[in-house]
Coordinates of C-alpha atoms in Angstrom, one line a residue:
M21 CA 11.0 -14.6 16.1
E22 CA 10.7 -13.2 12.6
T23 CA 8.7 -10.0 12.2
L24 CA 6.1 -9.5 9.5
A25 CA 8.4 -7.1 7.7
Q26 CA 11.3 -9.7 7.8
G27 CA 8.9 -12.3 6.4
V28 CA 7.9 -10.0 3.6
I29 CA 11.5 -9.3 2.6
A30 CA 12.4 -13.0 2.8
A31 CA 9.4 -13.9 0.6
L32 CA 10.3 -11.2 -2.0
K33 CA 13.9 -12.4 -2.1
E34 CA 12.8 -16.1 -2.5
S35 CA 10.5 -15.2 -5.3
G36 CA 12.9 -12.8 -7.0
L37 CA 10.4 -10.0 -6.8
T38 CA 10.7 -6.3 -6.1
V39 CA 8.2 -4.0 -4.4
A40 CA 7.3 -0.3 -4.4
T41 CA 4.9 1.7 -2.2
C42 CA 2.5 4.6 -2.7
E43 CA 1.3 6.0 0.6
S44 CA -1.2 8.6 1.7
L45 CA -2.4 8.2 5.3
T46 CA 0.7 6.1 6.2
G47 CA 3.1 8.9 5.0
G48 CA 6.0 6.6 4.2
M49 CA 5.6 4.2 7.1
I50 CA 5.2 1.1 4.9
A51 CA 8.4 1.8 3.0
S52 CA 10.2 2.7 6.3
T53 CA 9.1 -0.5 7.9
L54 CA 10.4 -2.6 5.0
V55 CA 13.7 -0.8 4.8
D56 CA 14.3 -1.4 8.6
V57 CA 15.0 -5.0 7.6
P58 CA 18.7 -5.7 6.7
G59 CA 19.0 -6.6 3.0
A60 CA 15.8 -4.8 2.0
S61 CA 17.7 -2.9 -0.7
Q62 CA 17.7 -6.1 -2.8
V63 CA 13.9 -6.0 -3.2
V64 CA 12.5 -2.5 -2.2
R65 CA 12.5 -0.3 -5.3
G66 CA 11.3 2.8 -3.5
G67 CA 8.2 4.6 -2.4
L68 CA 5.9 7.6 -3.2
V69 CA 4.4 9.7 -0.4
T70 CA 1.2 11.2 -1.9
Y71 CA -0.3 12.7 1.2
Q72 CA -2.1 15.5 -0.5
T73 CA -4.8 14.9 -3.2
D74 CA -2.9 16.4 -6.1
T75 CA 0.3 14.5 -5.5
K76 CA -1.6 11.3 -6.2
T77 CA -1.9 12.6 -9.8
L78 CA 1.5 14.3 -10.0
L79 CA 3.6 11.4 -8.7
A80 CA 1.5 8.2 -9.2
G81 CA -0.5 9.2 -12.3
V82 CA -3.9 8.7 -10.7
P83 CA -6.4 10.3 -13.0
A84 CA -7.7 13.5 -11.5
A85 CA -11.2 12.6 -12.9
L86 CA -11.1 9.3 -11.0
I87 CA -10.3 11.2 -7.8
A88 CA -13.1 13.7 -8.5
E89 CA -15.6 10.9 -9.1
K90 CA -14.7 8.4 -6.5
G91 CA -12.8 10.4 -3.8
V92 CA -9.3 9.7 -2.5
V93 CA -10.6 7.2 0.0
S94 CA -11.9 4.6 -2.4
A95 CA -11.0 1.2 -3.8
E96 CA -10.6 2.6 -7.3
V97 CA -8.0 5.2 -6.2
A98 CA -6.1 2.7 -4.0
R99 CA -5.8 0.4 -7.0
A100 CA -4.7 3.3 -9.3
M101 CA -2.1 4.4 -6.7
A102 CA -0.6 0.9 -6.6
E103 CA -0.7 0.6 -10.4
G104 CA 1.0 4.0 -10.7
A105 CA 3.7 3.2 -8.2
R106 CA 4.4 -0.1 -9.9
A107 CA 4.7 1.6 -13.3
K108 CA 6.8 4.6 -12.1
L109 CA 9.2 2.6 -9.9
Q110 CA 9.3 -0.4 -12.3
S111 CA 8.6 -3.0 -9.5
D112 CA 7.0 -6.4 -9.7
I113 CA 4.6 -5.6 -6.9
A114 CA 3.3 -2.3 -5.5
V115 CA 1.1 -1.6 -2.5
S116 CA -0.8 1.6 -1.6
A117 CA -2.7 2.9 1.3
T118 CA -5.3 5.6 1.4
G119 CA -7.8 6.4 4.0
M120 CA -8.9 8.4 7.1
A121 CA -6.8 8.1 10.2
S122 CA -8.6 10.9 12.1
P123 CA -12.1 12.2 12.1
G124 CA -12.8 14.6 9.3
T125 CA -15.8 16.7 8.4
K126 CA -19.3 15.2 8.0
D127 CA -18.7 15.0 4.2
E128 CA -15.6 12.9 4.6
P129 CA -15.4 9.1 5.2
P130 CA -15.2 8.1 8.8
A131 CA -11.9 7.6 10.7
G132 CA -10.7 4.0 10.2
M133 CA -12.0 3.7 6.6
V134 CA -8.9 2.6 4.7
F135 CA -8.1 0.9 1.4
V136 CA -4.9 -1.0 0.7
G137 CA -4.2 -1.4 -3.0
V138 CA -2.0 -4.1 -4.5
S139 CA -0.8 -4.3 -8.1
S140 CA 1.4 -6.9 -9.8
G141 CA 1.8 -8.4 -13.2
R142 CA -0.9 -10.8 -12.2
A143 CA -3.7 -8.4 -11.2
S144 CA -4.7 -5.3 -9.2
R145 CA -7.1 -5.2 -6.3
A146 CA -8.1 -3.1 -3.3
I147 CA -8.7 -4.4 0.2
P148 CA -11.2 -2.4 2.2
L149 CA -10.5 -2.0 5.9
H150 CA -12.7 -0.7 8.7
L151 CA -10.2 0.0 11.5
Q152 CA -10.7 1.1 15.1
G153 CA -8.5 3.1 17.4
D154 CA -6.7 6.4 17.5
R155 CA -4.8 8.0 14.6
A156 CA -1.5 6.2 15.4
S157 CA -3.2 2.9 15.8
I158 CA -5.1 3.2 12.5
R159 CA -1.9 4.1 10.7
R160 CA 0.0 1.1 12.3
Q161 CA -2.9 -1.3 11.4
S162 CA -2.8 0.1 7.8
V163 CA 0.9 -0.7 7.6
E164 CA 0.4 -4.2 8.9
A165 CA -2.4 -4.8 6.3
A166 CA -0.2 -3.5 3.5
L167 CA 2.7 -5.8 4.6
R168 CA 0.3 -8.8 4.7
A169 CA -1.0 -7.9 1.2
I170 CA 2.6 -7.9 -0.1
L171 CA 3.4 -11.2 1.5
R172 CA 0.2 -12.8 0.1
E173 CA 1.0 -11.5 -3.4
A174 CA 4.7 -12.7 -3.2
N175 CA 3.6 -16.1 -1.9
D176 CA 0.8 -16.4 -4.6
W177 CA 3.3 -15.5 -7.3
R178 CA 5.8 -18.1 -6.1
E179 CA 3.1 -20.8 -6.0
A180 CA 2.0 -19.9 -9.5
T181 CA 5.4 -20.3 -11.0

């Protein structure tokens, strides 16, 4: 039985597309899951781990003013992370994940609030998620959502051409 990651890699290969990641709460798990698949080197350009707030600006080029205005756990920042990774790593598609995997302070978003960003030459968007479970479960669910977003974008791209 084919795993989701295997399906993503196969779809990218069939479409002739490459992918990059920009990860906060998942800390590299999306890229790691993809490169666990043999042959992933043909389509995975690389990944940025932007766990701390300032690294989103330093590595992915997310405007500091956007982060200050919207917060790191926002649709706007998720989109900007994906767009930044796509530009920096020169990929066809990029995906990002930002959110809260554990309870924070009362001023922070609740645990399970996650945004997955997707950017391609066709469009950029953010997918809001409200996940349940412990820290590990929220991170795993975020990875799965990101993989599904890549698969959808690759399939949509293939159908459009």
